[in-house]
Structure formats: structure tokens, C-alpha cells
PDB file of C-alpha atoms in Angstrom:
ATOM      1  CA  UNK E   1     -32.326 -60.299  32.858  1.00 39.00           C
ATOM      2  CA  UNK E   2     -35.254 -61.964  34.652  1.00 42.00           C
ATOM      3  CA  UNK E   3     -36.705 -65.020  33.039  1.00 40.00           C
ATOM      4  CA  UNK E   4     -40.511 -64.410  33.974  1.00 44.00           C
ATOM      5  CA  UNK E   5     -41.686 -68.162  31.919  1.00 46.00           C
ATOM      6  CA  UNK E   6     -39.096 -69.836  35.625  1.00 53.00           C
ATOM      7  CA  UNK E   7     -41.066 -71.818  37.718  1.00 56.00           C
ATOM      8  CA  UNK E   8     -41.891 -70.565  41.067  1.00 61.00           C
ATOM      9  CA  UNK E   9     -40.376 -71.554  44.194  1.00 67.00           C
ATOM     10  CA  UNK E  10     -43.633 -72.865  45.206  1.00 65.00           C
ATOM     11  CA  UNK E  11     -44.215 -75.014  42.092  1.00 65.00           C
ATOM     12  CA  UNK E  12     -40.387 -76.216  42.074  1.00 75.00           C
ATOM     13  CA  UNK E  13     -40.927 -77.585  45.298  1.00 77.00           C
ATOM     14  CA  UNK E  14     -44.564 -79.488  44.524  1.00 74.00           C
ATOM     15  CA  UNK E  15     -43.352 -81.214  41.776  1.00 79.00           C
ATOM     16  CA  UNK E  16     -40.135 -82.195  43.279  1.00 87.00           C
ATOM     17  CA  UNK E  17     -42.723 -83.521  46.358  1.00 85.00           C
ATOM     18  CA  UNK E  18     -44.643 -85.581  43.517  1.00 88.00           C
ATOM     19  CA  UNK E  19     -41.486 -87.525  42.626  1.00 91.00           C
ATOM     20  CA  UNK E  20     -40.615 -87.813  46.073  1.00 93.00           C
ATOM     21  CA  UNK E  21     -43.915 -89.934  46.784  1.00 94.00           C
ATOM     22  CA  UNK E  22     -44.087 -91.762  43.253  1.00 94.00           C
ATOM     23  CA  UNK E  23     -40.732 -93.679  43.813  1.00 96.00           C
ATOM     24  CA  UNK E  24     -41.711 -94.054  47.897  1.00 96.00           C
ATOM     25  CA  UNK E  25     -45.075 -95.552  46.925  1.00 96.00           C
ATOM     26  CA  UNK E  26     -43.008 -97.589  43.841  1.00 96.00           C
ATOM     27  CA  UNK E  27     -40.876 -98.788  46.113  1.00 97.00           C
ATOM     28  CA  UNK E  28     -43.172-100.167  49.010  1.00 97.00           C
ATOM     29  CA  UNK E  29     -45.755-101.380  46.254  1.00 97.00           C
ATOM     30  CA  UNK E  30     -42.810-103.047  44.591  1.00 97.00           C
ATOM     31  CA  UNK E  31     -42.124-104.940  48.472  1.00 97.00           C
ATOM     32  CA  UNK E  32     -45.626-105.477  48.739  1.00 96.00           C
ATOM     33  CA  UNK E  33     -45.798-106.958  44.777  1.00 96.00           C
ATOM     34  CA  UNK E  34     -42.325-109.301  45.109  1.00 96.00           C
ATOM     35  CA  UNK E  35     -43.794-110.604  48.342  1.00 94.00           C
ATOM     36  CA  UNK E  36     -46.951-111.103  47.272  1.00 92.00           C
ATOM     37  CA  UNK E  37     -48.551-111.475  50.489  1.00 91.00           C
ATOM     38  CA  UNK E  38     -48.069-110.133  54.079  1.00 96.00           C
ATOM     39  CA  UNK E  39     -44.885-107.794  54.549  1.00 96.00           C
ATOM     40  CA  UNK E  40     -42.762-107.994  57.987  1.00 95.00           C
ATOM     41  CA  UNK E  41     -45.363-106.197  60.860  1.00 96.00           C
ATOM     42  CA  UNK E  42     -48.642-106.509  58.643  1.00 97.00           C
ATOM     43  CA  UNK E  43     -50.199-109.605  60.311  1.00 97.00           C
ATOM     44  CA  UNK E  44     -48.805-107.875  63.491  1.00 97.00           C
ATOM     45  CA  UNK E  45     -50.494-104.638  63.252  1.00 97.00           C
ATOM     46  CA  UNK E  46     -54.050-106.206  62.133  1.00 97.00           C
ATOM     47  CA  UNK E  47     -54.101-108.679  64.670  1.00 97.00           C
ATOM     48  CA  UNK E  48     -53.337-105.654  66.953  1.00 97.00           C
ATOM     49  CA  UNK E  49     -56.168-103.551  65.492  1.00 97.00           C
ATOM     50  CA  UNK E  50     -58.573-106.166  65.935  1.00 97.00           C
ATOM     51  CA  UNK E  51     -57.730-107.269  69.332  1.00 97.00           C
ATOM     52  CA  UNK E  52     -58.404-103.308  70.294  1.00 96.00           C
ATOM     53  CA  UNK E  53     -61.552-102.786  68.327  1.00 96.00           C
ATOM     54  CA  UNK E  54     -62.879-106.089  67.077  1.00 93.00           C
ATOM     55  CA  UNK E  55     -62.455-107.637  63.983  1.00 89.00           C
ATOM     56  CA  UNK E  56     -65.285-105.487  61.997  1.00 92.00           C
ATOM     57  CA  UNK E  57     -66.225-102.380  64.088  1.00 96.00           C
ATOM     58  CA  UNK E  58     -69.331-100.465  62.855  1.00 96.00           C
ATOM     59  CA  UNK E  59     -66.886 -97.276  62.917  1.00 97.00           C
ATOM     60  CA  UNK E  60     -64.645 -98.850  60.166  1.00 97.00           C
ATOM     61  CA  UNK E  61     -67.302 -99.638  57.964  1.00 96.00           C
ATOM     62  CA  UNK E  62     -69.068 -96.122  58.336  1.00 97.00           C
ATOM     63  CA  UNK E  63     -65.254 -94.792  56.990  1.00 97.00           C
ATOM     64  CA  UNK E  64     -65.191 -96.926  54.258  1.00 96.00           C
ATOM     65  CA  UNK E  65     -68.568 -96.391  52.715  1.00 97.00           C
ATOM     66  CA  UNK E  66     -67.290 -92.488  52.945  1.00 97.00           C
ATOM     67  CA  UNK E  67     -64.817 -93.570  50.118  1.00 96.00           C
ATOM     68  CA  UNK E  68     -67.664 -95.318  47.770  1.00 95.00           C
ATOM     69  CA  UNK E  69     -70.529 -93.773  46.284  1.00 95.00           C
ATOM     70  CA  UNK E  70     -72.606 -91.810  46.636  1.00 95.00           C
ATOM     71  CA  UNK E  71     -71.166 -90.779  50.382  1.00 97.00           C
ATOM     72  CA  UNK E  72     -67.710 -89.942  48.230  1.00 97.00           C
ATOM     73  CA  UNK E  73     -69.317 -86.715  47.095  1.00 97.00           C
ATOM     74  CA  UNK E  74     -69.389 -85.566  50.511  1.00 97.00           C
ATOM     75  CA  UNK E  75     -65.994 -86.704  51.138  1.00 97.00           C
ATOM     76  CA  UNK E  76     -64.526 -84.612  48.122  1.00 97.00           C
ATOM     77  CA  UNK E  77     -66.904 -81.224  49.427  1.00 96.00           C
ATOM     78  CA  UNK E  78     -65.086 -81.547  52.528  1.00 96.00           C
ATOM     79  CA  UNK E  79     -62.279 -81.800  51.574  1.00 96.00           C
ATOM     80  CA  UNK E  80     -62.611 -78.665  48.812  1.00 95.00           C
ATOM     81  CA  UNK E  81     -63.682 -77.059  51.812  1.00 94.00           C
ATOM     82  CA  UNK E  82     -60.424 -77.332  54.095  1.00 93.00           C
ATOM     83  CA  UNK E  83     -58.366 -77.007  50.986  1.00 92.00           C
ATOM     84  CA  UNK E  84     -60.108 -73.755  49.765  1.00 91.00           C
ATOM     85  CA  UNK E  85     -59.919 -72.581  53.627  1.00 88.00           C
ATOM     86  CA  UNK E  86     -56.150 -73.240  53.459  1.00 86.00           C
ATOM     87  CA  UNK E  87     -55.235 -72.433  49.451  1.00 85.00           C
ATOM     88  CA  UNK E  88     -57.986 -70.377  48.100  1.00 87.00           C
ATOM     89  CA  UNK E  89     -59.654 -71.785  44.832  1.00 88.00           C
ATOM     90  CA  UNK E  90     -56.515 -73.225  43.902  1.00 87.00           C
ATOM     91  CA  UNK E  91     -56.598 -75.667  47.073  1.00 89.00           C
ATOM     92  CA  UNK E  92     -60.904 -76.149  46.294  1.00 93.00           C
ATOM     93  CA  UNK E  93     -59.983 -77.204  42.364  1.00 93.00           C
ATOM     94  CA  UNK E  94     -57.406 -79.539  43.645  1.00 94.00           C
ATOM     95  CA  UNK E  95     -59.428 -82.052  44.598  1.00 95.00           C
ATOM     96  CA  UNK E  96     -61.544 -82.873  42.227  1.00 95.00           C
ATOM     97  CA  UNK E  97     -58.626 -83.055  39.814  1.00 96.00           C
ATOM     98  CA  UNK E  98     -56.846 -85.136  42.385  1.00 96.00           C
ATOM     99  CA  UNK E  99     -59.632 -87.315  42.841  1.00 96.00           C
ATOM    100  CA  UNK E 100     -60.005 -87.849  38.982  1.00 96.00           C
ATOM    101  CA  UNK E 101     -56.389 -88.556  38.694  1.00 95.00           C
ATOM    102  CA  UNK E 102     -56.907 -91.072  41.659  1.00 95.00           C
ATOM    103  CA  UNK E 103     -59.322 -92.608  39.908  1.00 95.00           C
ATOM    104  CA  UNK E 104     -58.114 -93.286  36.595  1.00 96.00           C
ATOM    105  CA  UNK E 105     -54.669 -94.082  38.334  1.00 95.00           C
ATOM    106  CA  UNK E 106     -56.753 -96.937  40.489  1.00 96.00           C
ATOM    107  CA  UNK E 107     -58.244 -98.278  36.959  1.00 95.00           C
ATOM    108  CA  UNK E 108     -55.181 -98.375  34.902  1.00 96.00           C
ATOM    109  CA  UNK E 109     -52.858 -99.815  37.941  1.00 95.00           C
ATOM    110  CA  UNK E 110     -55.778-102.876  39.091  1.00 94.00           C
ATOM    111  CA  UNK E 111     -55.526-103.741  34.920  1.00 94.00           C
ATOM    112  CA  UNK E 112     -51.226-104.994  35.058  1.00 95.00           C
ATOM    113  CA  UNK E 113     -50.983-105.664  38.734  1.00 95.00           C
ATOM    114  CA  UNK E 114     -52.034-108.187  41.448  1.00 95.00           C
ATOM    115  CA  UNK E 115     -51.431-108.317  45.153  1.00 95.00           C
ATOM    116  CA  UNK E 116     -53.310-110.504  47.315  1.00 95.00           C
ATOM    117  CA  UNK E 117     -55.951-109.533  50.158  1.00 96.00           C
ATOM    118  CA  UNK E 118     -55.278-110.528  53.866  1.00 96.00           C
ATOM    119  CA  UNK E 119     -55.736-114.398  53.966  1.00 93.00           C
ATOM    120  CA  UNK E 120     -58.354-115.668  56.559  1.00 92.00           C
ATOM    121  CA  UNK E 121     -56.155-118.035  58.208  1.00 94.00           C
ATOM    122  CA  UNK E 122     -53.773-115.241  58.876  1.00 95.00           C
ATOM    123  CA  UNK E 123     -55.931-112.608  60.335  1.00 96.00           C
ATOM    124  CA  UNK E 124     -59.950-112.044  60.438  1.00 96.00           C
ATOM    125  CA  UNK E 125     -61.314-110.539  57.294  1.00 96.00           C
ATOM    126  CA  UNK E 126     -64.678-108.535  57.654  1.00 93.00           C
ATOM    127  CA  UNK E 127     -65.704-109.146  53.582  1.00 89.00           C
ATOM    128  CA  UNK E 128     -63.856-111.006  51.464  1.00 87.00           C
ATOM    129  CA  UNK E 129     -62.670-110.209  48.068  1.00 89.00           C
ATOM    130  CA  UNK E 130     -60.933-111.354  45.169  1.00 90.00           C
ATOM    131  CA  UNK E 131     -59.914-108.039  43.712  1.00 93.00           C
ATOM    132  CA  UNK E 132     -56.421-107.022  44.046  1.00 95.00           C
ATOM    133  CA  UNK E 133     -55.336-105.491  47.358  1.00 95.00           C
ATOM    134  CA  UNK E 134     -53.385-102.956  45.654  1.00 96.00           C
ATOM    135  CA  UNK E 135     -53.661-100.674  44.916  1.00 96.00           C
ATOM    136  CA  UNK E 136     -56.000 -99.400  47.548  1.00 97.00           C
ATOM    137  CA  UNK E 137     -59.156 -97.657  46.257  1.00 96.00           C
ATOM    138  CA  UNK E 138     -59.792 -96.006  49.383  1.00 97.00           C
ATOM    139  CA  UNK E 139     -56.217 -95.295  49.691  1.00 97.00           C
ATOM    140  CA  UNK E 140     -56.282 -93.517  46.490  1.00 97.00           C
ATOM    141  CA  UNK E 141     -59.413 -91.502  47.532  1.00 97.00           C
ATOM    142  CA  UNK E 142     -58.401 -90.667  50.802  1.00 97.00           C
ATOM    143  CA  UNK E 143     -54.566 -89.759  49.765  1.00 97.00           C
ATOM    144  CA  UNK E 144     -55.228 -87.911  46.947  1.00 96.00           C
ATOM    145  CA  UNK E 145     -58.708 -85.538  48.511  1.00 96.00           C
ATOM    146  CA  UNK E 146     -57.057 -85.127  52.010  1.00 96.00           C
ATOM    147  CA  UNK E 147     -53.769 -85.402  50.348  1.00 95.00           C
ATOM    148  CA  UNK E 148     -54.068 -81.605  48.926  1.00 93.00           C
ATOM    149  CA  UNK E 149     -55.016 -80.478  51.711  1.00 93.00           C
ATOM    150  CA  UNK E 150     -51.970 -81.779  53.456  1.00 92.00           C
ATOM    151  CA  UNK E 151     -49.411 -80.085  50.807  1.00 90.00           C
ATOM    152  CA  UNK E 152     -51.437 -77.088  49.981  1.00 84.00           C
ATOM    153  CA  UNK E 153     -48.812 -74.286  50.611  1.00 70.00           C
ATOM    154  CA  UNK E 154     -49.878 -72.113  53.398  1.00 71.00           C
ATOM    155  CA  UNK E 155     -49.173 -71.040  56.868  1.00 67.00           C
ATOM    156  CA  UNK E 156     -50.764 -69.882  59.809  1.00 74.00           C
ATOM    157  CA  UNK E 157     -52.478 -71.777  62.473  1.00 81.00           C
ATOM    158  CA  UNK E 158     -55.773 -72.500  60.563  1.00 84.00           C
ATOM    159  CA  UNK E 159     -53.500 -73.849  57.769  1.00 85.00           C
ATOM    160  CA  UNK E 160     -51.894 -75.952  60.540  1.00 88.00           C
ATOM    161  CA  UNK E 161     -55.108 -77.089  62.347  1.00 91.00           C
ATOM    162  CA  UNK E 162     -56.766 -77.961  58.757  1.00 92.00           C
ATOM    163  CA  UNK E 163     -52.909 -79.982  58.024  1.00 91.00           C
ATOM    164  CA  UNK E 164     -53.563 -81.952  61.532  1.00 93.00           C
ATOM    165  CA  UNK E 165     -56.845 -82.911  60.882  1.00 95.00           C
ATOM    166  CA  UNK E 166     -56.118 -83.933  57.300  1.00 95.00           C
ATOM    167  CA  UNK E 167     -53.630 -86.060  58.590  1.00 96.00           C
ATOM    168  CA  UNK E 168     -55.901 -87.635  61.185  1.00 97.00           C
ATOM    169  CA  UNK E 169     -58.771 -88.885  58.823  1.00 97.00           C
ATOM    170  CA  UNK E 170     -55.845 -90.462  56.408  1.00 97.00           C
ATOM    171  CA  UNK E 171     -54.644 -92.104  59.314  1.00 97.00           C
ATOM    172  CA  UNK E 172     -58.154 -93.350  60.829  1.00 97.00           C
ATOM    173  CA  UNK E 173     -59.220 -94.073  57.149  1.00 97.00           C
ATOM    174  CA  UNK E 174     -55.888 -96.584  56.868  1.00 97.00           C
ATOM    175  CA  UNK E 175     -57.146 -98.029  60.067  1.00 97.00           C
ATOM    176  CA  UNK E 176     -60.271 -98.624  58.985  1.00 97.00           C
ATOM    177  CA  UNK E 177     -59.269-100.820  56.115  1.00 97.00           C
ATOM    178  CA  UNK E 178     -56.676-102.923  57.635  1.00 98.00           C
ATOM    179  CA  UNK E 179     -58.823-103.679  61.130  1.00 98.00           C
ATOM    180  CA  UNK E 180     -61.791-104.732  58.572  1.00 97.00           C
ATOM    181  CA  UNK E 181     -59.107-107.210  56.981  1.00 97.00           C
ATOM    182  CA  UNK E 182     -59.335-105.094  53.757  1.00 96.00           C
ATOM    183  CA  UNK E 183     -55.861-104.906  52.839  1.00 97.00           C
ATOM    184  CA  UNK E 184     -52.325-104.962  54.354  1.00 97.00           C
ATOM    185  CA  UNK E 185     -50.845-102.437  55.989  1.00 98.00           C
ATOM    186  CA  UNK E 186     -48.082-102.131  53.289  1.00 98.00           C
ATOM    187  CA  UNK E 187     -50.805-101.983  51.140  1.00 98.00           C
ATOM    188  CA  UNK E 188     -52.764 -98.978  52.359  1.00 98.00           C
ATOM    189  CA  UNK E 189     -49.140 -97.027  52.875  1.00 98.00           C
ATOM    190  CA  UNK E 190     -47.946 -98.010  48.723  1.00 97.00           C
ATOM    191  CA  UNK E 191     -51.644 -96.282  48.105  1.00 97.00           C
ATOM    192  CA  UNK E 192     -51.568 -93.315  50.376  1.00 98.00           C
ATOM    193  CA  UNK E 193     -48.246 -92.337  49.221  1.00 97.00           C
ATOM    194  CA  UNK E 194     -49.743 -92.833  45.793  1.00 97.00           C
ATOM    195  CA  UNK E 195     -52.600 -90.854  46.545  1.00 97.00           C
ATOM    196  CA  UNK E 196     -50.365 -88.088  47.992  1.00 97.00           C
ATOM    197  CA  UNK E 197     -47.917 -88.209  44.840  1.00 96.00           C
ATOM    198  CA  UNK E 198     -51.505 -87.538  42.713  1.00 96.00           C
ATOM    199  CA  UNK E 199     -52.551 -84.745  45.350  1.00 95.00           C
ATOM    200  CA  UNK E 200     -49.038 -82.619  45.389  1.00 93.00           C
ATOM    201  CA  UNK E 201     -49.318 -83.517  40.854  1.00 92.00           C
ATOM    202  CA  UNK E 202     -52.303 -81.766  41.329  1.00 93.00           C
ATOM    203  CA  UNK E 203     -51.656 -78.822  43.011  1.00 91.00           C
ATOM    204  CA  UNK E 204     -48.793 -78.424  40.529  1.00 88.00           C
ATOM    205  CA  UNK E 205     -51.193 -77.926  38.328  1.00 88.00           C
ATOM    206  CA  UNK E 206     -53.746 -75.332  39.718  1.00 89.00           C
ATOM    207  CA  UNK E 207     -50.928 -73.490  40.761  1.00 80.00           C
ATOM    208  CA  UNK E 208     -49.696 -73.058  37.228  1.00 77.00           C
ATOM    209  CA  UNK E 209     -52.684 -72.269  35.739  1.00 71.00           C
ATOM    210  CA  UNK E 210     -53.155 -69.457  38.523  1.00 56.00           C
ATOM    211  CA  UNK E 211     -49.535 -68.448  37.409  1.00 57.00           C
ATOM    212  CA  UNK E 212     -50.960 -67.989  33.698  1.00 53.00           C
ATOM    213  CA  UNK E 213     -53.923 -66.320  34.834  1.00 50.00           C
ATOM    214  CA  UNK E 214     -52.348 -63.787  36.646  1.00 50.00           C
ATOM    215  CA  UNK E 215     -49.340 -63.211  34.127  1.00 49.00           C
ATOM    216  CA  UNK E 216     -52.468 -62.146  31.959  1.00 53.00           C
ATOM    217  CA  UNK E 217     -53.731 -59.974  34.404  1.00 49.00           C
ATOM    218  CA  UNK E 218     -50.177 -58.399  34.354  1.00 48.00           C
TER     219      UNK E 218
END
């Protein structure tokens, strides 16, 4: 006999995705935390971003304001946009839940933990800060909107065009931080993985309820 209340496939493999990502972000934020300061390659790879586009390129900053409000908004209709066009409503829903999830994440991590920013006498740093370098705000914004679009189940080439872009604006918005002296490298990956785990816990989510709905319908 059938047991109808079994997870999907689909779902199995989303949630098994989530865990994958928590313990990889746990473990490089962990690094990043016991270190408490620059991991092996971080100076290496600023100083190599800012010898190729200066230390505070206009470019950068334009990115980063895209992760603060009000210009966020438009950053989470995008991205509801190229999810819906690759998951349906499911995909569109994602991100605002992903998003919220980022944010409270972002709040309750910055209250226990501490990392320090890039150090001036290490590397340039466009605006200094004493807030904690991780986790990553941006990261978390960036990871988790562009995250579901990433792991939204689909296929096709549309789905794979929408996948390759999605992956290109994480990657220029990591750049962005770390050539603007912003935070580490190692501390933009622990948050984008982060920000991915929250994106794939969120599709979990819409995906169930769209399970419910449609054992309803049935």
C-alpha cells in the first residue's frame, strides 16, 4: 500500500540540500570565527581585486546599495521574477520567505558572534566598520533571493540560462564586497552558503504547501 503523507522526491532532495549548506557554511564560518581574522588566500584575493579594479570602484558600490534599502525591493522583484519564470509561484513565494528567513537569520547570528572586518594595514578598505564581518548581510540577501533561483527544480534551457545568471550576480555581488574591503573572502562564502541553506529551506517549504494544496484538490 502507497503511503500518500511520503515526501516527494523533489522535497527529499531540498531538504537534504539545506543540511548540506548549513554544516558547509558552519564549517567555513567556524574557520573564519577560530581565526578571527584573515583565512589562508583572503588578503591574496582582495589585494588581487583591487589591483584589477581599484580599491573602491563605483560598480561595487552600485551592487551593494542593491542589497540595502530601499533598492532591495527591486532586488527581491527580480529575483521573484526569474524564480517564478523557472518554478511557477512556488519559485516567486520563495523569495520573500527566503529573504525574511535571511533576515532574521542575519539578526539573531550578529547578536552571539563576532568576526572582524578586513584590517587597513592589510588591504584597502573603502568604509570602515565596526560591525561584525560575519555574517555577511549582503551575503545573506544575495544567497538566499538568487539562492532560490539557483535550486528551484526545473529543467530546460530557460531554467538553465536563469541558473547561470543567478550564479553570476552571487558571484559579482561577493566581488563587490571583498574589492570594497567589506569583508573577507571566507566571510562572504560562510554567508552565501548560509544564504543558499535559507533559499533551498525555503523552497522546502512552498513546495509542501503546494503538495497540501493539491492533495485537496485531489
Amino acid at each position: 500500500m502507497t503511503i500518500r503523507s511520503s515526501l516527494p522526491k523533489e522535497s527529499v532532495e531540498i531538504m537534504l540540500r539545506t543540511v548540506v549548506l548549513t554544516l558547509s557554511a558552519l564549517v567555513v564560518g567556524a574557520a573564519c570565527l577560530a581565526v578571527s581574522g584573515p583565512l589562508l588566500g583572503d588578503v591574496a584575493v582582495t589585494t588581487a581585486l583591487q589591483s584589477a579594479f581599484g580599491p573602491s570602484p563605483q560598480w561595487a558600490e552600485w551592487v551593494t546599495d542593491m542589497a540595502k534599502p530601499p533598492l532591495v525591493v527591486a532586488t527581491m522583484s527580480g529575483g521573484a521574477g526569474l524564480a517564478g519564470l523557472v518554478a511557477g509561484w512556488r519559485g516567486a513565494v520563495a523569495i520573500p520567505l527566503a529573504f525574511g528567513l535571511g533576515w532574521l537569520l542575519d539578526k539573531a547570528l550578529r547578536a552571539v558572534i563576532f568576526a572582524p572586518r578586513p584590517a587597513t594595514e592589510l588591504v584597502e578598505v573603502a568604509s570602515a566598520s565596526s560591525s561584525s564581518g560575519l555574517p555577511s548581510t549582503f551575503g545573506l540577501v544575495y544567497g538566499s533571493i538568487f539562492g532560490a533561483v539557483l535550486l528551484a527544480t526545473a529543467n530546460g534551457k530557460i531554467a538553465l540560462a536563469t541558473r547561470a545568471f543567478a550564479v553570476a550576480l552571487i558571484i559579482i555581488g561577493a566581488a563587490a564586497r571583498v574589492v570594497l574591503g567589506g569583508h573577507w573572502a571566507s566571510q562572504m562564502l560562510a554567508s552565501i552558503l548560509l544564504g543558499l541553506a535559507v533559499a533551498a529551506a525555503a523552497l522546502a517549504m512552498t513546495n509542501l504547501i503546494g503538495r497540501r494544496e493539491r492533495a485537496n484538490v485531489h
